[in-house]
Amino acid sequence: MSQFSFTIDAECPETWARAGTIQTPHGTIQTPIFMPVGTQATVKSVSAEELREARVAIILANTYHLMLRPGSQLIAEFGGLHRFMHWDGPILTDSGGFQVFSLGHLRKLSEEGVAFKSHLDGSLHQLTPENVMEIESQLGADIILPLDICASYPCTPEAAKEAMEVTHRWAERALIARERFPSGQTLFGIVQGAFEAELRQQSARFIGGLPFPGLAIGGLSVGEPKAEMWDLMRYVTPELPKGKPRHLLGVGSPEDFVTGVGLGMDMFDCALPTRVARHGGLFTRYGRINIKSARYRTGHAPIEEDCDCYTCRNYCAAYIHHLARSGEQLYYRLGSIHNLRYMLRLSSQLRAAIIAGTYAAFRNYFLTQYIPTSEQVREKQREKWKAARRNL
Ligand SMILES: [Zn+2]
């Protein structure tokens, strides 16, 4: 018996924003929600207790990384991810497809699935819609995703169509395969279609019509300009069934979170808040600051004056600046905690605004206050991270 349900608690009268409640075997999630990414079954440098204190409701873990190391079979022997990583709240695992396409070497794509070489040791692996269901059942997350193809940006309309059609066939195979692994897990469908509005709509209708209790939008935020992503979402959302939760995969900077909610999305995940924190980028209502900057050397106030996170309640900006400049381990933890709490506080603020019927005003005010990082800076960071990944 599935213990999964989704109810809509309130809808914005002016936009597509909605507030909802998701029930999972490991607890309740109130939406809109930001989900931190715990790639290796850990949100880097932050313990489960600290995640709880930051009011994290659900985390995402990466199937690709965990199947390669330590192995899904081993995690199953420890009772699944929840027990293995000492996190008793909801978990979502992706299918591994996205990482195969971005990290795996010598990929070989066929109708059957995708074969690749591990980026760790060069060993050969294959993912199919069927074995991904088995691997994810071993990991034991509450919400799981089927194998899909994430087309790269830019991509020709022909390649986009081909990737979408294979993704659709794999979605049907995943639905059949998951019957073999009885569990309390809930399988979401993934909408693809790359950067073609018509394909996106077609995919939303097709995947939305299959018996998936929830839907994810994949293949966005892969290097395209933000405006293009939001344009596509304006085509996609009206085609999605209303009563299912919607997860915008891999999107989760503060400004994208606030904007995406207005386009009808409920769940967001992104490694960005913890990743930029480790590099000195901390969120405030006025935008991202660089805590390593000299202007914080003598700051007596916390990073953000009225932030209720553990870091801001206990430390002044000057100390955080000192830790960051010295490359101290404690900095990674304190910086990550601040950004996580910022995103979770933003989740509850968005929800409260939707319930109060003031989301549109909240969004407009937030976006005038919050100065986002420019596309140019973003591009530079992406290049840096790509280079770092190549050296893994
Ligand atoms: Zn804080």
mmCIF file of C-alpha atoms and ligand atoms in Angstrom:
data_model
loop_
_atom_site.group_PDB
_atom_site.id
_atom_site.type_symbol
_atom_site.label_atom_id
_atom_site.label_comp_id
_atom_site.label_asym_id
_atom_site.label_seq_id
_atom_site.Cartn_x
_atom_site.Cartn_y
_atom_site.Cartn_z
ATOM 1 C CA MET A 1 0.000 0.000 0.000
ATOM 2 C CA SER A 2 1.367 3.377 -0.926
ATOM 3 C CA GLN A 3 1.534 5.889 1.880
ATOM 4 C CA PHE A 4 1.920 8.698 -0.610
ATOM 5 C CA SER A 5 -0.602 11.457 -1.090
ATOM 6 C CA PHE A 6 -0.712 15.031 -2.294
ATOM 7 C CA THR A 7 -3.285 17.665 -1.462
ATOM 8 C CA ILE A 8 -3.455 21.278 -2.570
ATOM 9 C CA ASP A 9 -3.996 23.569 0.403
ATOM 10 C CA ALA A 10 -4.184 26.930 -1.365
ATOM 11 C CA GLU A 11 -3.812 28.450 -4.819
ATOM 12 C CA CYS A 12 -2.647 31.889 -5.822
ATOM 13 C CA PRO A 13 -5.403 33.865 -7.545
ATOM 14 C CA GLU A 14 -2.972 35.696 -9.856
ATOM 15 C CA THR A 15 -0.297 33.153 -10.752
ATOM 16 C CA TRP A 16 0.034 29.357 -10.958
ATOM 17 C CA ALA A 17 1.556 29.123 -7.466
ATOM 18 C CA ARG A 18 0.063 26.627 -5.081
ATOM 19 C CA ALA A 19 0.725 25.418 -1.533
ATOM 20 C CA GLY A 20 0.363 21.696 -0.937
ATOM 21 C CA THR A 21 1.024 18.834 1.421
ATOM 22 C CA ILE A 22 2.817 15.638 0.428
ATOM 23 C CA GLN A 23 2.623 12.565 2.658
ATOM 24 C CA THR A 24 5.427 10.026 2.419
ATOM 25 C CA PRO A 25 6.306 6.957 4.507
ATOM 26 C CA HIS A 26 8.951 9.063 6.287
ATOM 27 C CA GLY A 27 6.951 12.174 6.968
ATOM 28 C CA THR A 28 5.028 15.116 5.638
ATOM 29 C CA ILE A 29 6.383 17.747 3.255
ATOM 30 C CA GLN A 30 4.723 21.117 2.937
ATOM 31 C CA THR A 31 5.184 22.747 -0.440
ATOM 32 C CA PRO A 32 6.629 24.756 -2.051
ATOM 33 C CA ILE A 33 9.773 23.090 -0.824
ATOM 34 C CA PHE A 34 13.496 23.379 -1.447
ATOM 35 C CA MET A 35 15.343 20.049 -1.233
ATOM 36 C CA PRO A 36 19.088 20.018 -0.468
ATOM 37 C CA VAL A 37 21.191 17.632 -2.513
ATOM 38 C CA GLY A 38 23.059 14.881 -0.697
ATOM 39 C CA THR A 39 24.981 13.450 -3.629
ATOM 40 C CA GLN A 40 26.950 10.846 -1.678
ATOM 41 C CA ALA A 41 24.209 10.202 0.924
ATOM 42 C CA THR A 42 25.364 13.294 2.793
ATOM 43 C CA VAL A 43 24.560 16.961 2.394
ATOM 44 C CA LYS A 44 28.213 17.970 2.377
ATOM 45 C CA SER A 45 29.559 18.878 5.829
ATOM 46 C CA VAL A 46 26.118 18.999 7.517
ATOM 47 C CA SER A 47 24.824 16.290 9.907
ATOM 48 C CA ALA A 48 21.279 14.921 9.950
ATOM 49 C CA GLU A 49 20.600 16.765 13.211
ATOM 50 C CA GLU A 50 21.743 20.032 11.644
ATOM 51 C CA LEU A 51 19.522 19.406 8.615
ATOM 52 C CA ARG A 52 16.592 18.935 10.986
ATOM 53 C CA GLU A 53 17.414 22.113 12.836
ATOM 54 C CA ALA A 54 17.485 24.012 9.530
ATOM 55 C CA ARG A 55 13.975 22.529 8.978
ATOM 56 C CA VAL A 56 14.989 20.508 5.948
ATOM 57 C CA ALA A 57 11.947 18.388 5.025
ATOM 58 C CA ILE A 58 13.303 16.134 2.274
ATOM 59 C CA ILE A 59 16.701 15.539 0.717
ATOM 60 C CA LEU A 60 17.758 14.264 -2.682
ATOM 61 C CA ALA A 61 20.439 11.607 -3.127
ATOM 62 C CA ASN A 62 22.104 10.590 -6.390
ATOM 63 C CA THR A 63 21.606 7.051 -7.624
ATOM 64 C CA TYR A 64 24.546 7.271 -10.027
ATOM 65 C CA HIS A 65 27.072 8.082 -7.309
ATOM 66 C CA LEU A 66 25.683 5.635 -4.764
ATOM 67 C CA MET A 67 25.427 2.693 -7.162
ATOM 68 C CA LEU A 68 29.118 3.111 -7.969
ATOM 69 C CA ARG A 69 30.186 3.739 -4.396
ATOM 70 C CA PRO A 70 29.459 2.179 -1.940
ATOM 71 C CA GLY A 71 26.966 0.196 -4.097
ATOM 72 C CA SER A 72 23.190 -0.090 -3.766
ATOM 73 C CA GLN A 73 23.436 -3.714 -2.610
ATOM 74 C CA LEU A 74 25.594 -2.701 0.326
ATOM 75 C CA ILE A 75 23.200 0.118 1.272
ATOM 76 C CA ALA A 76 20.314 -2.394 1.123
ATOM 77 C CA GLU A 77 22.205 -4.628 3.552
ATOM 78 C CA PHE A 78 22.186 -1.744 6.023
ATOM 79 C CA GLY A 79 18.428 -1.334 5.700
ATOM 80 C CA GLY A 80 18.431 1.305 2.963
ATOM 81 C CA LEU A 81 19.543 4.919 2.743
ATOM 82 C CA HIS A 82 17.539 6.198 5.721
ATOM 83 C CA ARG A 83 19.300 3.915 8.170
ATOM 84 C CA PHE A 84 22.637 3.991 6.419
ATOM 85 C CA MET A 85 22.877 7.792 6.581
ATOM 86 C CA HIS A 86 20.892 8.294 9.801
ATOM 87 C CA TRP A 87 18.221 10.484 8.199
ATOM 88 C CA ASP A 88 14.698 9.436 9.050
ATOM 89 C CA GLY A 89 12.923 12.072 6.934
ATOM 90 C CA PRO A 90 11.788 11.712 3.318
ATOM 91 C CA ILE A 91 14.394 11.063 0.605
ATOM 92 C CA LEU A 92 14.139 11.311 -3.172
ATOM 93 C CA THR A 93 16.581 9.534 -5.450
ATOM 94 C CA ASP A 94 17.097 10.488 -9.075
ATOM 95 C CA SER A 95 17.586 7.792 -11.700
ATOM 96 C CA GLY A 96 21.256 8.312 -12.398
ATOM 97 C CA GLY A 97 20.494 9.258 -15.996
ATOM 98 C CA PHE A 98 21.489 12.885 -15.629
ATOM 99 C CA GLN A 99 24.909 12.018 -14.176
ATOM 100 C CA VAL A 100 25.543 9.329 -16.786
ATOM 101 C CA PHE A 101 25.077 12.001 -19.426
ATOM 102 C CA SER A 102 27.165 14.609 -17.615
ATOM 103 C CA LEU A 103 29.853 12.531 -15.849
ATOM 104 C CA GLY A 104 30.013 9.048 -17.337
ATOM 105 C CA HIS A 105 32.610 8.255 -19.950
ATOM 106 C CA LEU A 106 32.133 6.481 -23.260
ATOM 107 C CA ARG A 107 28.381 6.375 -23.040
ATOM 108 C CA LYS A 108 26.596 4.053 -25.391
ATOM 109 C CA LEU A 109 22.955 4.753 -25.778
ATOM 110 C CA SER A 110 20.522 2.172 -27.149
ATOM 111 C CA GLU A 111 16.834 1.407 -26.923
ATOM 112 C CA GLU A 112 17.695 -1.006 -24.127
ATOM 113 C CA GLY A 113 19.413 1.565 -21.909
ATOM 114 C CA VAL A 114 22.715 3.312 -21.515
ATOM 115 C CA ALA A 115 26.118 1.735 -20.996
ATOM 116 C CA PHE A 116 28.915 3.815 -19.509
ATOM 117 C CA LYS A 117 32.278 3.718 -17.814
ATOM 118 C CA SER A 118 32.446 4.830 -14.202
ATOM 119 C CA HIS A 119 34.180 8.177 -13.715
ATOM 120 C CA LEU A 120 35.787 6.648 -10.604
ATOM 121 C CA ASP A 121 37.579 3.554 -11.884
ATOM 122 C CA GLY A 122 36.576 3.064 -15.506
ATOM 123 C CA SER A 123 34.486 -0.030 -14.700
ATOM 124 C CA LEU A 124 31.646 -0.799 -17.131
ATOM 125 C CA HIS A 125 28.026 -0.395 -16.111
ATOM 126 C CA GLN A 126 24.644 -0.342 -17.717
ATOM 127 C CA LEU A 127 21.476 1.417 -16.689
ATOM 128 C CA THR A 128 18.136 0.270 -18.038
ATOM 129 C CA PRO A 129 14.645 1.391 -17.017
ATOM 130 C CA GLU A 130 14.330 -1.990 -15.288
ATOM 131 C CA ASN A 131 17.596 -2.173 -13.337
ATOM 132 C CA VAL A 132 17.214 1.458 -12.225
ATOM 133 C CA MET A 133 13.980 0.390 -10.479
ATOM 134 C CA GLU A 134 15.899 -2.391 -8.763
ATOM 135 C CA ILE A 135 18.782 -0.123 -7.720
ATOM 136 C CA GLU A 136 16.403 2.529 -6.383
ATOM 137 C CA SER A 137 14.418 -0.083 -4.483
ATOM 138 C CA GLN A 138 17.686 -1.156 -2.820
ATOM 139 C CA LEU A 139 18.398 2.460 -1.898
ATOM 140 C CA GLY A 140 14.886 2.695 -0.464
ATOM 141 C CA ALA A 141 14.044 6.394 -0.989
ATOM 142 C CA ASP A 142 10.437 7.553 -0.565
ATOM 143 C CA ILE A 143 10.243 9.097 -4.031
ATOM 144 C CA ILE A 144 12.105 7.640 -6.999
ATOM 145 C CA LEU A 145 12.624 8.670 -10.614
ATOM 146 C CA PRO A 146 12.755 6.588 -13.818
ATOM 147 C CA LEU A 147 15.659 6.509 -16.254
ATOM 148 C CA ASP A 148 15.391 9.335 -18.788
ATOM 149 C CA ILE A 149 17.530 11.044 -21.379
ATOM 150 C CA CYS A 150 18.612 14.568 -20.650
ATOM 151 C CA ALA A 151 19.424 16.202 -23.999
ATOM 152 C CA SER A 152 22.292 18.644 -23.957
ATOM 153 C CA TYR A 153 22.035 22.370 -24.640
ATOM 154 C CA PRO A 154 21.928 23.372 -27.415
ATOM 155 C CA CYS A 155 20.367 20.433 -29.198
ATOM 156 C CA THR A 156 18.727 19.987 -32.607
ATOM 157 C CA PRO A 157 14.937 19.520 -32.773
ATOM 158 C CA GLU A 158 15.536 16.022 -34.185
ATOM 159 C CA ALA A 159 17.785 14.994 -31.298
ATOM 160 C CA ALA A 160 15.320 16.537 -28.839
ATOM 161 C CA LYS A 161 12.449 14.524 -30.304
ATOM 162 C CA GLU A 162 14.434 11.295 -30.350
ATOM 163 C CA ALA A 163 15.505 11.756 -26.685
ATOM 164 C CA MET A 164 11.928 12.521 -25.668
ATOM 165 C CA GLU A 165 10.478 9.503 -27.437
ATOM 166 C CA VAL A 166 12.994 7.135 -25.877
ATOM 167 C CA THR A 167 12.310 8.738 -22.471
ATOM 168 C CA HIS A 168 8.587 8.071 -22.959
ATOM 169 C CA ARG A 169 9.153 4.419 -23.829
ATOM 170 C CA TRP A 170 11.477 4.062 -20.832
ATOM 171 C CA ALA A 171 8.824 5.641 -18.586
ATOM 172 C CA GLU A 172 6.337 2.932 -19.593
ATOM 173 C CA ARG A 173 8.934 0.218 -19.026
ATOM 174 C CA ALA A 174 9.772 1.677 -15.594
ATOM 175 C CA LEU A 175 6.109 1.567 -14.571
ATOM 176 C CA ILE A 176 5.941 -2.125 -15.456
ATOM 177 C CA ALA A 177 9.318 -2.939 -13.889
ATOM 178 C CA ARG A 178 8.571 -1.324 -10.553
ATOM 179 C CA GLU A 179 5.773 -3.845 -9.956
ATOM 180 C CA ARG A 180 8.528 -6.403 -9.420
ATOM 181 C CA PHE A 181 9.898 -4.465 -6.457
ATOM 182 C CA PRO A 182 7.038 -4.071 -4.012
ATOM 183 C CA SER A 183 7.736 -1.178 -1.663
ATOM 184 C CA GLY A 184 6.272 1.973 -0.251
ATOM 185 C CA GLN A 185 8.163 3.956 -2.882
ATOM 186 C CA THR A 186 6.465 6.440 -5.186
ATOM 187 C CA LEU A 187 7.656 6.704 -8.776
ATOM 188 C CA PHE A 188 7.420 10.141 -10.397
ATOM 189 C CA GLY A 189 7.401 10.556 -14.190
ATOM 190 C CA ILE A 190 9.882 12.861 -15.942
ATOM 191 C CA VAL A 191 8.837 15.355 -18.617
ATOM 192 C CA GLN A 192 11.515 15.986 -21.260
ATOM 193 C CA GLY A 193 11.501 17.671 -24.686
ATOM 194 C CA ALA A 194 14.669 19.765 -24.457
ATOM 195 C CA PHE A 195 14.146 23.337 -25.682
ATOM 196 C CA GLU A 196 11.224 22.794 -28.036
ATOM 197 C CA ALA A 197 7.964 24.192 -26.663
ATOM 198 C CA GLU A 198 5.838 21.785 -28.686
ATOM 199 C CA LEU A 199 7.807 18.742 -27.571
ATOM 200 C CA ARG A 200 7.663 19.916 -23.967
ATOM 201 C CA GLN A 201 3.871 20.156 -24.191
ATOM 202 C CA GLN A 202 3.635 16.783 -25.859
ATOM 203 C CA SER A 203 5.812 15.243 -23.146
ATOM 204 C CA ALA A 204 3.806 16.911 -20.365
ATOM 205 C CA ARG A 205 0.599 15.440 -21.772
ATOM 206 C CA PHE A 206 2.087 11.980 -22.323
ATOM 207 C CA ILE A 207 3.877 11.625 -18.975
ATOM 208 C CA GLY A 208 1.024 13.405 -17.166
ATOM 209 C CA GLY A 209 -1.394 10.826 -18.581
ATOM 210 C CA LEU A 210 0.553 7.821 -17.253
ATOM 211 C CA PRO A 211 -0.194 6.528 -13.743
ATOM 212 C CA PHE A 212 2.629 8.427 -12.013
ATOM 213 C CA PRO A 213 1.500 10.017 -8.706
ATOM 214 C CA GLY A 214 3.938 12.910 -9.222
ATOM 215 C CA LEU A 215 5.846 14.577 -12.036
ATOM 216 C CA ALA A 216 9.326 15.952 -12.492
ATOM 217 C CA ILE A 217 10.449 18.370 -15.183
ATOM 218 C CA GLY A 218 13.882 17.309 -16.374
ATOM 219 C CA GLY A 219 16.504 18.625 -18.754
ATOM 220 C CA LEU A 220 16.318 22.290 -17.784
ATOM 221 C CA SER A 221 18.941 24.497 -16.144
ATOM 222 C CA VAL A 222 21.637 22.746 -18.170
ATOM 223 C CA GLY A 223 23.283 25.876 -19.540
ATOM 224 C CA GLU A 224 20.433 27.651 -21.357
ATOM 225 C CA PRO A 225 19.633 31.287 -20.535
ATOM 226 C CA LYS A 226 17.203 31.565 -17.624
ATOM 227 C CA ALA A 227 14.622 33.394 -19.731
ATOM 228 C CA GLU A 228 14.444 30.440 -22.108
ATOM 229 C CA MET A 229 13.763 28.039 -19.247
ATOM 230 C CA TRP A 230 10.925 30.173 -17.886
ATOM 231 C CA ASP A 231 9.429 30.584 -21.369
ATOM 232 C CA LEU A 232 9.278 26.824 -21.757
ATOM 233 C CA MET A 233 7.663 26.433 -18.347
ATOM 234 C CA ARG A 234 4.845 28.712 -19.465
ATOM 235 C CA TYR A 235 4.026 26.104 -22.103
ATOM 236 C CA VAL A 236 4.534 23.066 -19.889
ATOM 237 C CA THR A 237 2.599 23.853 -16.712
ATOM 238 C CA PRO A 238 -0.874 24.235 -18.271
ATOM 239 C CA GLU A 239 -0.471 20.752 -19.763
ATOM 240 C CA LEU A 240 0.272 19.070 -16.430
ATOM 241 C CA PRO A 241 -2.438 17.419 -14.357
ATOM 242 C CA LYS A 242 -3.259 19.711 -11.463
ATOM 243 C CA GLY A 243 -3.570 17.134 -8.716
ATOM 244 C CA LYS A 244 0.005 15.780 -8.901
ATOM 245 C CA PRO A 245 3.054 17.369 -7.249
ATOM 246 C CA ARG A 246 5.565 18.902 -9.678
ATOM 247 C CA HIS A 247 9.312 18.822 -9.200
ATOM 248 C CA LEU A 248 11.536 21.152 -11.224
ATOM 249 C CA LEU A 249 14.735 19.112 -11.310
ATOM 250 C CA GLY A 250 18.064 20.776 -10.591
ATOM 251 C CA VAL A 251 16.680 24.285 -10.121
ATOM 252 C CA GLY A 252 17.149 26.059 -6.840
ATOM 253 C CA SER A 253 18.890 29.410 -6.615
ATOM 254 C CA PRO A 254 16.811 31.759 -4.411
ATOM 255 C CA GLU A 255 15.530 33.823 -7.353
ATOM 256 C CA ASP A 256 14.751 30.748 -9.467
ATOM 257 C CA PHE A 257 12.907 29.134 -6.565
ATOM 258 C CA VAL A 258 10.731 32.224 -6.067
ATOM 259 C CA THR A 259 10.064 32.539 -9.824
ATOM 260 C CA GLY A 260 9.443 28.803 -10.400
ATOM 261 C CA VAL A 261 6.769 28.686 -7.706
ATOM 262 C CA GLY A 262 4.758 31.249 -9.676
ATOM 263 C CA LEU A 263 4.950 28.978 -12.705
ATOM 264 C CA GLY A 264 3.243 26.173 -10.819
ATOM 265 C CA MET A 265 6.192 24.159 -9.485
ATOM 266 C CA ASP A 266 6.069 22.607 -5.999
ATOM 267 C CA MET A 267 9.470 20.950 -5.434
ATOM 268 C CA PHE A 268 12.961 22.217 -6.201
ATOM 269 C CA ASP A 269 16.366 20.668 -5.672
ATOM 270 C CA CYS A 270 19.795 22.061 -6.278
ATOM 271 C CA ALA A 271 23.331 21.594 -5.039
ATOM 272 C CA LEU A 272 23.918 25.315 -5.547
ATOM 273 C CA PRO A 273 23.133 26.636 -2.025
ATOM 274 C CA THR A 274 25.644 24.325 -0.354
ATOM 275 C CA ARG A 275 28.146 24.455 -3.218
ATOM 276 C CA VAL A 276 28.348 28.244 -3.370
ATOM 277 C CA ALA A 277 28.469 28.347 0.446
ATOM 278 C CA ARG A 278 31.662 26.289 0.360
ATOM 279 C CA HIS A 279 33.163 28.860 -2.002
ATOM 280 C CA GLY A 280 32.228 31.799 0.240
ATOM 281 C CA GLY A 281 28.862 32.705 -1.352
ATOM 282 C CA LEU A 282 26.221 33.274 1.320
ATOM 283 C CA PHE A 283 22.599 34.265 0.717
ATOM 284 C CA THR A 284 21.011 37.390 2.130
ATOM 285 C CA ARG A 285 17.802 39.179 1.224
ATOM 286 C CA TYR A 286 19.856 41.546 -0.952
ATOM 287 C CA GLY A 287 21.560 38.805 -2.898
ATOM 288 C CA ARG A 288 24.595 36.592 -2.563
ATOM 289 C CA ILE A 289 27.526 38.060 -0.640
ATOM 290 C CA ASN A 290 31.115 36.855 -0.687
ATOM 291 C CA ILE A 291 32.010 36.333 2.965
ATOM 292 C CA LYS A 292 35.709 36.284 2.057
ATOM 293 C CA SER A 293 35.497 39.922 1.012
ATOM 294 C CA ALA A 294 37.514 42.349 3.162
ATOM 295 C CA ARG A 295 34.400 44.264 4.096
ATOM 296 C CA TYR A 296 33.427 41.465 6.541
ATOM 297 C CA ARG A 297 36.798 41.375 8.322
ATOM 298 C CA THR A 298 35.546 43.436 11.229
ATOM 299 C CA GLY A 299 31.803 42.722 11.021
ATOM 300 C CA HIS A 300 30.255 42.447 14.473
ATOM 301 C CA ALA A 301 26.796 41.556 13.175
ATOM 302 C CA PRO A 302 25.912 38.052 11.945
ATOM 303 C CA ILE A 303 25.916 37.271 8.192
ATOM 304 C CA GLU A 304 22.309 38.393 8.056
ATOM 305 C CA GLU A 305 20.873 40.458 10.895
ATOM 306 C CA ASP A 306 17.595 38.613 11.544
ATOM 307 C CA CYS A 307 18.546 35.160 10.227
ATOM 308 C CA ASP A 308 17.420 32.433 12.656
ATOM 309 C CA CYS A 309 20.020 29.852 11.565
ATOM 310 C CA TYR A 310 22.475 28.253 14.001
ATOM 311 C CA THR A 311 25.369 30.141 12.423
ATOM 312 C CA CYS A 312 23.821 33.599 12.642
ATOM 313 C CA ARG A 313 22.519 33.011 16.163
ATOM 314 C CA ASN A 314 25.997 32.180 17.431
ATOM 315 C CA TYR A 315 28.670 33.799 15.275
ATOM 316 C CA CYS A 316 29.551 37.230 13.944
ATOM 317 C CA ALA A 317 30.382 37.783 10.273
ATOM 318 C CA ALA A 318 34.012 38.578 11.163
ATOM 319 C CA TYR A 319 34.500 35.073 12.591
ATOM 320 C CA ILE A 320 32.863 33.391 9.580
ATOM 321 C CA HIS A 321 35.036 35.587 7.331
ATOM 322 C CA HIS A 322 38.137 34.496 9.255
ATOM 323 C CA LEU A 323 37.210 30.783 8.998
ATOM 324 C CA ALA A 324 36.481 31.092 5.276
ATOM 325 C CA ARG A 325 39.717 32.970 4.576
ATOM 326 C CA SER A 326 41.703 30.388 6.552
ATOM 327 C CA GLY A 327 40.043 27.473 4.759
ATOM 328 C CA GLU A 328 38.931 26.025 8.104
ATOM 329 C CA GLN A 329 36.687 22.922 8.070
ATOM 330 C CA LEU A 330 34.192 24.575 10.404
ATOM 331 C CA TYR A 331 33.519 27.214 7.757
ATOM 332 C CA TYR A 332 32.049 24.658 5.316
ATOM 333 C CA ARG A 333 29.590 23.532 7.959
ATOM 334 C CA LEU A 334 28.578 26.983 9.219
ATOM 335 C CA GLY A 335 28.291 28.478 5.722
ATOM 336 C CA SER A 336 26.224 25.532 4.457
ATOM 337 C CA ILE A 337 23.898 25.697 7.465
ATOM 338 C CA HIS A 338 23.209 29.376 6.811
ATOM 339 C CA ASN A 339 22.354 28.861 3.122
ATOM 340 C CA LEU A 340 20.220 25.798 3.835
ATOM 341 C CA ARG A 341 18.244 27.605 6.506
ATOM 342 C CA TYR A 342 17.865 30.561 4.127
ATOM 343 C CA MET A 343 16.307 28.284 1.479
ATOM 344 C CA LEU A 344 14.032 26.545 3.973
ATOM 345 C CA ARG A 345 12.926 29.841 5.478
ATOM 346 C CA LEU A 346 12.191 31.018 1.940
ATOM 347 C CA SER A 347 10.104 27.843 1.445
ATOM 348 C CA SER A 348 7.891 28.683 4.425
ATOM 349 C CA GLN A 349 7.675 32.354 3.448
ATOM 350 C CA LEU A 350 6.506 31.382 -0.039
ATOM 351 C CA ARG A 351 3.974 28.970 1.398
ATOM 352 C CA ALA A 352 2.645 31.551 3.856
ATOM 353 C CA ALA A 353 2.327 34.118 1.059
ATOM 354 C CA ILE A 354 0.392 31.675 -1.153
ATOM 355 C CA ILE A 355 -1.958 30.832 1.698
ATOM 356 C CA ALA A 356 -2.442 34.533 2.452
ATOM 357 C CA GLY A 357 -3.114 35.222 -1.236
ATOM 358 C CA THR A 358 -0.111 37.552 -1.461
ATOM 359 C CA TYR A 359 2.388 35.427 -3.405
ATOM 360 C CA ALA A 360 2.582 37.779 -6.420
ATOM 361 C CA ALA A 361 3.405 40.765 -4.195
ATOM 362 C CA PHE A 362 5.924 38.661 -2.247
ATOM 363 C CA ARG A 363 7.640 37.541 -5.466
ATOM 364 C CA ASN A 364 7.790 41.039 -6.929
ATOM 365 C CA TYR A 365 9.198 42.507 -3.746
ATOM 366 C CA PHE A 366 11.705 39.662 -3.321
ATOM 367 C CA LEU A 367 12.967 40.042 -6.878
ATOM 368 C CA THR A 368 13.465 43.802 -6.535
ATOM 369 C CA GLN A 369 15.475 43.284 -3.331
ATOM 370 C CA TYR A 370 17.501 40.230 -4.314
ATOM 371 C CA ILE A 371 20.238 40.990 -6.832
ATOM 372 C CA PRO A 372 20.983 37.738 -8.642
ATOM 373 C CA THR A 373 24.412 36.716 -9.796
ATOM 374 C CA SER A 374 24.847 37.780 -13.411
ATOM 375 C CA GLU A 375 24.822 35.230 -16.224
ATOM 376 C CA GLN A 376 28.482 36.025 -16.857
ATOM 377 C CA VAL A 377 29.522 35.179 -13.312
ATOM 378 C CA ARG A 378 27.319 32.097 -13.488
ATOM 379 C CA GLU A 379 29.036 30.979 -16.677
ATOM 380 C CA LYS A 380 32.476 31.422 -15.108
ATOM 381 C CA GLN A 381 31.439 29.376 -12.084
ATOM 382 C CA ARG A 382 30.013 26.642 -14.276
ATOM 383 C CA GLU A 383 33.305 26.402 -16.139
ATOM 384 C CA LYS A 384 35.189 26.173 -12.839
ATOM 385 C CA TRP A 385 32.944 23.405 -11.545
ATOM 386 C CA LYS A 386 33.128 21.522 -14.807
ATOM 387 C CA ALA A 387 36.911 21.626 -14.661
ATOM 388 C CA ALA A 388 36.815 20.454 -11.046
ATOM 389 C CA ARG A 389 34.559 17.549 -12.016
ATOM 390 C CA ARG A 390 36.859 16.521 -14.805
ATOM 391 C CA ASN A 391 39.594 16.163 -12.211
ATOM 392 C CA LEU A 392 37.479 13.989 -9.899
HETATM 393 ZN ZN ZN B 1 22.102 32.581 9.045
#
